[in-house]
Amino acid sequence: QVQLVESGGGLVQPGGSLRLSCAASGIVFRLYRMDWYRQAPGKQRELLAIIGSDGISFYVDSVKGRFTISRDNAERTVYLQMNSLKPEDTAVYFCKAESQYYAYWGQGTQVKVSS
């Protein structure tokens, strides 16, 4: 059974930082591209960052320079370090594991940026 479990969300003040984790089981983690998405209330889910099986990463403009995606294949975990958080970063954050044939989602972790 494939499971992706996100953690690390919470309430943080503007300008603060959080580190999200997504622990995978049931897949050959090192072979999967790993993505982070978020979905704010009333909005569509949006892609934030990608890290390939080769470790190469990509970021959308809205988080470039503030967020860093990384992976630990030995721990089967992908991380999203989020710095300089803004109220507009408030959303549920999801990880996704994708291969040529399969895609799996986690259940999400809530991030709220508020003073």
mmCIF file of N, CA and C in Angstrom:
data_model
loop_
_atom_site.group_PDB
_atom_site.id
_atom_site.type_symbol
_atom_site.label_atom_id
_atom_site.label_comp_id
_atom_site.label_asym_id
_atom_site.label_seq_id
_atom_site.Cartn_x
_atom_site.Cartn_y
_atom_site.Cartn_z
ATOM 1 N N GLN A 1 0.847 -1.195 0.000
ATOM 2 C CA GLN A 1 0.000 0.000 0.000
ATOM 3 C C GLN A 1 0.886 1.250 0.000
ATOM 4 N N VAL A 2 0.579 2.157 -0.916
ATOM 5 C CA VAL A 2 1.360 3.378 -1.027
ATOM 6 C C VAL A 2 0.821 4.410 -0.034
ATOM 7 N N GLN A 3 1.737 5.026 0.683
ATOM 8 C CA GLN A 3 1.350 6.106 1.583
ATOM 9 C C GLN A 3 2.332 7.256 1.463
ATOM 10 N N LEU A 4 1.795 8.462 1.403
ATOM 11 C CA LEU A 4 2.576 9.682 1.504
ATOM 12 C C LEU A 4 1.998 10.458 2.678
ATOM 13 N N VAL A 5 2.835 10.738 3.650
ATOM 14 C CA VAL A 5 2.355 11.387 4.866
ATOM 15 C C VAL A 5 3.114 12.689 5.070
ATOM 16 N N GLU A 6 2.365 13.800 4.942
ATOM 17 C CA GLU A 6 2.967 15.117 5.157
ATOM 18 C C GLU A 6 2.913 15.492 6.629
ATOM 19 N N SER A 7 3.871 16.285 7.041
ATOM 20 C CA SER A 7 3.894 16.806 8.406
ATOM 21 C C SER A 7 4.671 18.111 8.422
ATOM 22 N N GLY A 8 4.572 18.828 9.541
ATOM 23 C CA GLY A 8 5.348 20.047 9.705
ATOM 24 C C GLY A 8 4.561 21.334 9.531
ATOM 25 N N GLY A 9 3.287 21.223 9.157
ATOM 26 C CA GLY A 9 2.480 22.422 9.024
ATOM 27 C C GLY A 9 2.142 23.023 10.367
ATOM 28 N N GLY A 10 1.519 24.205 10.323
ATOM 29 C CA GLY A 10 1.130 24.858 11.555
ATOM 30 C C GLY A 10 0.896 26.329 11.342
ATOM 31 N N LEU A 11 0.830 27.047 12.447
ATOM 32 C CA LEU A 11 0.624 28.494 12.440
ATOM 33 C C LEU A 11 1.969 29.183 12.609
ATOM 34 N N VAL A 12 2.243 30.142 11.743
ATOM 35 C CA VAL A 12 3.507 30.870 11.795
ATOM 36 C C VAL A 12 3.226 32.331 11.484
ATOM 37 N N GLN A 13 4.032 33.208 12.062
ATOM 38 C CA GLN A 13 3.877 34.632 11.795
ATOM 39 C C GLN A 13 4.485 35.007 10.453
ATOM 40 N N PRO A 14 3.992 36.071 9.850
ATOM 41 C CA PRO A 14 4.622 36.545 8.601
ATOM 42 C C PRO A 14 6.114 36.760 8.800
ATOM 43 N N GLY A 15 6.879 36.318 7.794
ATOM 44 C CA GLY A 15 8.328 36.391 7.866
ATOM 45 C C GLY A 15 8.970 35.177 8.488
ATOM 46 N N GLY A 16 8.168 34.299 9.037
ATOM 47 C CA GLY A 16 8.684 33.102 9.687
ATOM 48 C C GLY A 16 8.987 31.987 8.715
ATOM 49 N N SER A 17 9.381 30.856 9.285
ATOM 50 C CA SER A 17 9.784 29.698 8.487
ATOM 51 C C SER A 17 9.089 28.436 8.983
ATOM 52 N N LEU A 18 8.917 27.508 8.080
ATOM 53 C CA LEU A 18 8.441 26.157 8.399
ATOM 54 C C LEU A 18 9.164 25.191 7.490
ATOM 55 N N ARG A 19 9.318 23.961 7.977
ATOM 56 C CA ARG A 19 9.858 22.898 7.152
ATOM 57 C C ARG A 19 8.843 21.772 7.087
ATOM 58 N N LEU A 20 8.344 21.520 5.895
ATOM 59 C CA LEU A 20 7.404 20.431 5.686
ATOM 60 C C LEU A 20 8.159 19.178 5.299
ATOM 61 N N SER A 21 7.623 18.044 5.725
ATOM 62 C CA SER A 21 8.180 16.747 5.357
ATOM 63 C C SER A 21 7.087 15.900 4.730
ATOM 64 N N CYS A 22 7.499 15.017 3.856
ATOM 65 C CA CYS A 22 6.579 14.054 3.251
ATOM 66 C C CYS A 22 7.298 12.716 3.226
ATOM 67 N N ALA A 23 6.825 11.807 4.054
ATOM 68 C CA ALA A 23 7.433 10.483 4.156
ATOM 69 C C ALA A 23 6.663 9.498 3.291
ATOM 70 N N ALA A 24 7.382 8.782 2.461
ATOM 71 C CA ALA A 24 6.769 7.854 1.509
ATOM 72 C C ALA A 24 7.017 6.409 1.924
ATOM 73 N N SER A 25 6.044 5.574 1.650
ATOM 74 C CA SER A 25 6.196 4.134 1.821
ATOM 75 C C SER A 25 5.423 3.445 0.715
ATOM 76 N N GLY A 26 5.844 2.223 0.387
ATOM 77 C CA GLY A 26 5.151 1.445 -0.621
ATOM 78 C C GLY A 26 5.568 1.740 -2.052
ATOM 79 N N ILE A 27 6.557 2.609 -2.239
ATOM 80 C CA ILE A 27 7.086 2.896 -3.571
ATOM 81 C C ILE A 27 8.613 2.843 -3.520
ATOM 82 N N VAL A 28 9.202 2.673 -4.684
ATOM 83 C CA VAL A 28 10.661 2.764 -4.786
ATOM 84 C C VAL A 28 10.975 4.250 -4.909
ATOM 85 N N PHE A 29 11.119 4.858 -3.765
ATOM 86 C CA PHE A 29 11.141 6.315 -3.669
ATOM 87 C C PHE A 29 12.168 6.949 -4.612
ATOM 88 N N ARG A 30 13.329 6.388 -4.708
ATOM 89 C CA ARG A 30 14.413 7.023 -5.459
ATOM 90 C C ARG A 30 14.091 7.145 -6.946
ATOM 91 N N LEU A 31 13.097 6.380 -7.415
ATOM 92 C CA LEU A 31 12.739 6.393 -8.836
ATOM 93 C C LEU A 31 11.659 7.427 -9.157
ATOM 94 N N TYR A 32 11.094 8.036 -8.134
ATOM 95 C CA TYR A 32 9.965 8.936 -8.340
ATOM 96 C C TYR A 32 10.378 10.391 -8.318
ATOM 97 N N ARG A 33 9.773 11.154 -9.201
ATOM 98 C CA ARG A 33 9.805 12.596 -9.088
ATOM 99 C C ARG A 33 8.879 12.982 -7.948
ATOM 100 N N MET A 34 9.292 13.947 -7.147
ATOM 101 C CA MET A 34 8.494 14.385 -6.013
ATOM 102 C C MET A 34 8.136 15.857 -6.182
ATOM 103 N N ASP A 35 6.876 16.167 -5.952
ATOM 104 C CA ASP A 35 6.372 17.522 -6.120
ATOM 105 C C ASP A 35 5.728 18.005 -4.824
ATOM 106 N N TRP A 36 5.743 19.325 -4.643
ATOM 107 C CA TRP A 36 4.938 19.967 -3.606
ATOM 108 C C TRP A 36 3.916 20.869 -4.284
ATOM 109 N N TYR A 37 2.686 20.770 -3.814
ATOM 110 C CA TYR A 37 1.575 21.597 -4.269
ATOM 111 C C TYR A 37 0.955 22.271 -3.045
ATOM 112 N N ARG A 38 0.101 23.230 -3.312
ATOM 113 C CA ARG A 38 -0.723 23.786 -2.242
ATOM 114 C C ARG A 38 -2.085 24.175 -2.812
ATOM 115 N N GLN A 39 -3.045 24.251 -1.898
ATOM 116 C CA GLN A 39 -4.390 24.657 -2.279
ATOM 117 C C GLN A 39 -4.945 25.573 -1.204
ATOM 118 N N ALA A 40 -5.174 26.801 -1.605
ATOM 119 C CA ALA A 40 -5.767 27.783 -0.707
ATOM 120 C C ALA A 40 -7.288 27.698 -0.807
ATOM 121 N N PRO A 41 -7.999 28.156 0.222
ATOM 122 C CA PRO A 41 -9.468 28.101 0.181
ATOM 123 C C PRO A 41 -10.024 28.806 -1.043
ATOM 124 N N GLY A 42 -10.899 28.104 -1.763
ATOM 125 C CA GLY A 42 -11.543 28.687 -2.925
ATOM 126 C C GLY A 42 -10.673 28.775 -4.160
ATOM 127 N N LYS A 43 -9.473 28.194 -4.094
ATOM 128 C CA LYS A 43 -8.562 28.263 -5.244
ATOM 129 C C LYS A 43 -8.193 26.865 -5.716
ATOM 130 N N GLN A 44 -7.666 26.814 -6.912
ATOM 131 C CA GLN A 44 -7.210 25.535 -7.457
ATOM 132 C C GLN A 44 -5.874 25.132 -6.833
ATOM 133 N N ARG A 45 -5.636 23.854 -6.827
ATOM 134 C CA ARG A 45 -4.352 23.352 -6.358
ATOM 135 C C ARG A 45 -3.272 23.812 -7.330
ATOM 136 N N GLU A 46 -2.161 24.307 -6.776
ATOM 137 C CA GLU A 46 -1.095 24.826 -7.627
ATOM 138 C C GLU A 46 0.236 24.151 -7.301
ATOM 139 N N LEU A 47 0.992 23.928 -8.358
ATOM 140 C CA LEU A 47 2.326 23.358 -8.220
ATOM 141 C C LEU A 47 3.277 24.418 -7.675
ATOM 142 N N LEU A 48 4.136 24.000 -6.737
ATOM 143 C CA LEU A 48 5.120 24.904 -6.169
ATOM 144 C C LEU A 48 6.546 24.546 -6.567
ATOM 145 N N ALA A 49 6.886 23.278 -6.434
ATOM 146 C CA ALA A 49 8.268 22.863 -6.632
ATOM 147 C C ALA A 49 8.307 21.392 -7.014
ATOM 148 N N ILE A 50 9.343 21.055 -7.757
ATOM 149 C CA ILE A 50 9.572 19.685 -8.221
ATOM 150 C C ILE A 50 11.016 19.320 -7.929
ATOM 151 N N ILE A 51 11.232 18.083 -7.540
ATOM 152 C CA ILE A 51 12.590 17.565 -7.496
ATOM 153 C C ILE A 51 12.590 16.209 -8.184
ATOM 154 N N GLY A 52 13.443 16.079 -9.178
ATOM 155 C CA GLY A 52 13.497 14.850 -9.938
ATOM 156 C C GLY A 52 14.245 13.752 -9.205
ATOM 157 N N SER A 53 14.178 12.562 -9.792
ATOM 158 C CA SER A 53 14.917 11.439 -9.220
ATOM 159 C C SER A 53 16.424 11.698 -9.283
ATOM 160 N N ASP A 54 16.803 12.619 -10.172
ATOM 161 C CA ASP A 54 18.219 12.980 -10.295
ATOM 162 C C ASP A 54 18.615 14.131 -9.378
ATOM 163 N N GLY A 55 17.644 14.623 -8.615
ATOM 164 C CA GLY A 55 17.925 15.697 -7.680
ATOM 165 C C GLY A 55 17.794 17.101 -8.244
ATOM 166 N N ILE A 56 17.492 17.200 -9.514
ATOM 167 C CA ILE A 56 17.334 18.518 -10.124
ATOM 168 C C ILE A 56 15.977 19.082 -9.714
ATOM 169 N N SER A 57 15.969 20.355 -9.349
ATOM 170 C CA SER A 57 14.753 20.979 -8.823
ATOM 171 C C SER A 57 14.260 22.106 -9.717
ATOM 172 N N PHE A 58 13.000 22.407 -9.543
ATOM 173 C CA PHE A 58 12.325 23.472 -10.286
ATOM 174 C C PHE A 58 11.355 24.147 -9.331
ATOM 175 N N TYR A 59 11.219 25.479 -9.469
ATOM 176 C CA TYR A 59 10.315 26.245 -8.630
ATOM 177 C C TYR A 59 9.461 27.172 -9.474
ATOM 178 N N VAL A 60 8.230 27.380 -9.029
ATOM 179 C CA VAL A 60 7.422 28.406 -9.667
ATOM 180 C C VAL A 60 7.868 29.767 -9.137
ATOM 181 N N ASP A 61 7.567 30.798 -9.892
ATOM 182 C CA ASP A 61 8.081 32.135 -9.562
ATOM 183 C C ASP A 61 7.639 32.620 -8.184
ATOM 184 N N SER A 62 6.435 32.257 -7.782
ATOM 185 C CA SER A 62 5.890 32.790 -6.528
ATOM 186 C C SER A 62 6.658 32.320 -5.294
ATOM 187 N N VAL A 63 7.411 31.243 -5.411
ATOM 188 C CA VAL A 63 8.146 30.731 -4.248
ATOM 189 C C VAL A 63 9.655 30.697 -4.474
ATOM 190 N N LYS A 64 10.084 31.005 -5.665
ATOM 191 C CA LYS A 64 11.511 30.961 -5.982
ATOM 192 C C LYS A 64 12.276 31.917 -5.073
ATOM 193 N N GLY A 65 13.350 31.415 -4.487
ATOM 194 C CA GLY A 65 14.145 32.231 -3.570
ATOM 195 C C GLY A 65 13.679 32.184 -2.132
ATOM 196 N N ARG A 66 12.470 31.690 -1.883
ATOM 197 C CA ARG A 66 11.936 31.572 -0.516
ATOM 198 C C ARG A 66 11.802 30.123 -0.082
ATOM 199 N N PHE A 67 11.436 29.245 -1.006
ATOM 200 C CA PHE A 67 11.207 27.839 -0.696
ATOM 201 C C PHE A 67 12.327 26.994 -1.299
ATOM 202 N N THR A 68 12.678 25.922 -0.606
ATOM 203 C CA THR A 68 13.687 24.988 -1.094
ATOM 204 C C THR A 68 13.173 23.566 -0.949
ATOM 205 N N ILE A 69 13.174 22.845 -2.052
ATOM 206 C CA ILE A 69 12.777 21.437 -2.028
ATOM 207 C C ILE A 69 14.036 20.584 -1.968
ATOM 208 N N SER A 70 13.964 19.503 -1.201
ATOM 209 C CA SER A 70 15.095 18.586 -1.114
ATOM 210 C C SER A 70 14.549 17.186 -0.841
ATOM 211 N N ARG A 71 15.401 16.201 -1.026
ATOM 212 C CA ARG A 71 14.965 14.824 -0.812
ATOM 213 C C ARG A 71 16.084 14.023 -0.168
ATOM 214 N N ASP A 72 15.667 13.046 0.616
ATOM 215 C CA ASP A 72 16.588 12.107 1.234
ATOM 216 C C ASP A 72 16.112 10.716 0.829
ATOM 217 N N ASN A 73 16.771 10.136 -0.140
ATOM 218 C CA ASN A 73 16.322 8.841 -0.659
ATOM 219 C C ASN A 73 16.458 7.727 0.379
ATOM 220 N N ALA A 74 17.451 7.827 1.235
ATOM 221 C CA ALA A 74 17.622 6.810 2.271
ATOM 222 C C ALA A 74 16.455 6.831 3.256
ATOM 223 N N GLU A 75 15.939 8.033 3.533
ATOM 224 C CA GLU A 75 14.811 8.187 4.453
ATOM 225 C C GLU A 75 13.473 8.171 3.727
ATOM 226 N N ARG A 76 13.512 8.121 2.404
ATOM 227 C CA ARG A 76 12.290 8.139 1.578
ATOM 228 C C ARG A 76 11.410 9.340 1.940
ATOM 229 N N THR A 77 12.047 10.468 2.043
ATOM 230 C CA THR A 77 11.357 11.674 2.471
ATOM 231 C C THR A 77 11.738 12.848 1.573
ATOM 232 N N VAL A 78 10.747 13.661 1.272
ATOM 233 C CA VAL A 78 10.979 14.914 0.567
ATOM 234 C C VAL A 78 10.607 16.047 1.514
ATOM 235 N N TYR A 79 11.345 17.138 1.417
ATOM 236 C CA TYR A 79 11.168 18.264 2.307
ATOM 237 C C TYR A 79 10.851 19.532 1.523
ATOM 238 N N LEU A 80 10.188 20.457 2.181
ATOM 239 C CA LEU A 80 9.994 21.784 1.633
ATOM 240 C C LEU A 80 10.319 22.782 2.746
ATOM 241 N N GLN A 81 11.457 23.433 2.615
ATOM 242 C CA GLN A 81 11.844 24.482 3.552
ATOM 243 C C GLN A 81 11.230 25.778 3.057
ATOM 244 N N MET A 82 10.429 26.403 3.916
ATOM 245 C CA MET A 82 9.710 27.612 3.533
ATOM 246 C C MET A 82 10.167 28.753 4.430
ATOM 247 N N ASN A 83 10.750 29.766 3.809
ATOM 248 C CA ASN A 83 11.223 30.939 4.529
ATOM 249 C C ASN A 83 10.459 32.179 4.077
ATOM 250 N N SER A 84 10.583 33.231 4.863
ATOM 251 C CA SER A 84 9.942 34.512 4.522
ATOM 252 C C SER A 84 8.470 34.318 4.178
ATOM 253 N N LEU A 85 7.781 33.592 5.011
ATOM 254 C CA LEU A 85 6.385 33.262 4.725
ATOM 255 C C LEU A 85 5.495 34.494 4.772
ATOM 256 N N LYS A 86 4.504 34.466 3.894
ATOM 257 C CA LYS A 86 3.562 35.572 3.744
ATOM 258 C C LYS A 86 2.154 35.071 4.027
ATOM 259 N N PRO A 87 1.242 35.952 4.381
ATOM 260 C CA PRO A 87 -0.146 35.502 4.589
ATOM 261 C C PRO A 87 -0.722 34.778 3.384
ATOM 262 N N GLU A 88 -0.312 35.170 2.195
ATOM 263 C CA GLU A 88 -0.825 34.505 0.987
ATOM 264 C C GLU A 88 -0.267 33.106 0.788
ATOM 265 N N ASP A 89 0.664 32.694 1.617
ATOM 266 C CA ASP A 89 1.145 31.312 1.593
ATOM 267 C C ASP A 89 0.227 30.372 2.377
ATOM 268 N N THR A 90 -0.772 30.927 3.037
ATOM 269 C CA THR A 90 -1.722 30.107 3.787
ATOM 270 C C THR A 90 -2.459 29.166 2.847
ATOM 271 N N ALA A 91 -2.397 27.876 3.149
ATOM 272 C CA ALA A 91 -2.986 26.862 2.276
ATOM 273 C C ALA A 91 -2.777 25.492 2.911
ATOM 274 N N VAL A 92 -3.398 24.498 2.296
ATOM 275 C CA VAL A 92 -3.060 23.106 2.599
ATOM 276 C C VAL A 92 -1.980 22.688 1.608
ATOM 277 N N TYR A 93 -0.908 22.127 2.119
ATOM 278 C CA TYR A 93 0.236 21.737 1.309
ATOM 279 C C TYR A 93 0.250 20.220 1.120
ATOM 280 N N PHE A 94 0.433 19.810 -0.131
ATOM 281 C CA PHE A 94 0.396 18.404 -0.492
ATOM 282 C C PHE A 94 1.704 17.993 -1.171
ATOM 283 N N CYS A 95 2.113 16.768 -0.936
ATOM 284 C CA CYS A 95 3.195 16.214 -1.740
ATOM 285 C C CYS A 95 2.606 15.206 -2.729
ATOM 286 N N LYS A 96 3.336 15.019 -3.790
ATOM 287 C CA LYS A 96 2.916 14.100 -4.853
ATOM 288 C C LYS A 96 4.130 13.334 -5.323
ATOM 289 N N ALA A 97 3.959 12.031 -5.488
ATOM 290 C CA ALA A 97 4.998 11.177 -6.051
ATOM 291 C C ALA A 97 4.557 10.766 -7.439
ATOM 292 N N GLU A 98 5.422 10.945 -8.420
ATOM 293 C CA GLU A 98 5.030 10.667 -9.798
ATOM 294 C C GLU A 98 6.129 9.907 -10.524
ATOM 295 N N SER A 99 5.703 8.845 -11.219
ATOM 296 C CA SER A 99 6.595 8.125 -12.110
ATOM 297 C C SER A 99 5.980 8.168 -13.499
ATOM 298 N N GLN A 100 6.547 7.419 -14.395
ATOM 299 C CA GLN A 100 6.017 7.399 -15.761
ATOM 300 C C GLN A 100 4.589 6.852 -15.783
ATOM 301 N N TYR A 101 4.282 5.957 -14.825
ATOM 302 C CA TYR A 101 3.000 5.260 -14.896
ATOM 303 C C TYR A 101 2.068 5.576 -13.732
ATOM 304 N N TYR A 102 2.586 6.065 -12.635
ATOM 305 C CA TYR A 102 1.769 6.210 -11.443
ATOM 306 C C TYR A 102 1.957 7.601 -10.829
ATOM 307 N N ALA A 103 0.930 8.029 -10.118
ATOM 308 C CA ALA A 103 0.990 9.261 -9.326
ATOM 309 C C ALA A 103 0.214 9.046 -8.038
ATOM 310 N N TYR A 104 0.815 9.494 -6.940
ATOM 311 C CA TYR A 104 0.205 9.329 -5.631
ATOM 312 C C TYR A 104 0.269 10.654 -4.882
ATOM 313 N N TRP A 105 -0.786 10.904 -4.107
ATOM 314 C CA TRP A 105 -0.885 12.132 -3.320
ATOM 315 C C TRP A 105 -0.904 11.832 -1.832
ATOM 316 N N GLY A 106 -0.386 12.763 -1.062
ATOM 317 C CA GLY A 106 -0.553 12.725 0.371
ATOM 318 C C GLY A 106 -1.867 13.378 0.760
ATOM 319 N N GLN A 107 -2.135 13.389 2.063
ATOM 320 C CA GLN A 107 -3.413 13.912 2.550
ATOM 321 C C GLN A 107 -3.364 15.411 2.840
ATOM 322 N N GLY A 108 -2.171 15.961 2.870
ATOM 323 C CA GLY A 108 -2.032 17.406 3.059
ATOM 324 C C GLY A 108 -1.724 17.791 4.489
ATOM 325 N N THR A 109 -1.082 18.942 4.630
ATOM 326 C CA THR A 109 -0.817 19.528 5.942
ATOM 327 C C THR A 109 -1.117 21.017 5.858
ATOM 328 N N GLN A 110 -1.800 21.532 6.876
ATOM 329 C CA GLN A 110 -2.262 22.915 6.857
ATOM 330 C C GLN A 110 -1.144 23.855 7.291
ATOM 331 N N VAL A 111 -0.986 24.924 6.531
ATOM 332 C CA VAL A 111 -0.072 26.005 6.889
ATOM 333 C C VAL A 111 -0.880 27.296 6.953
ATOM 334 N N LYS A 112 -0.761 27.992 8.068
ATOM 335 C CA LYS A 112 -1.437 29.274 8.214
ATOM 336 C C LYS A 112 -0.404 30.320 8.608
ATOM 337 N N VAL A 113 -0.368 31.383 7.834
ATOM 338 C CA VAL A 113 0.569 32.471 8.090
ATOM 339 C C VAL A 113 -0.241 33.683 8.539
ATOM 340 N N SER A 114 -0.102 34.007 9.796
ATOM 341 C CA SER A 114 -0.921 35.077 10.357
ATOM 342 C C SER A 114 -0.259 35.634 11.600
ATOM 343 N N SER A 115 -0.468 36.919 11.823
ATOM 344 C CA SER A 115 0.027 37.547 13.048
ATOM 345 C C SER A 115 -1.053 37.531 14.123
#
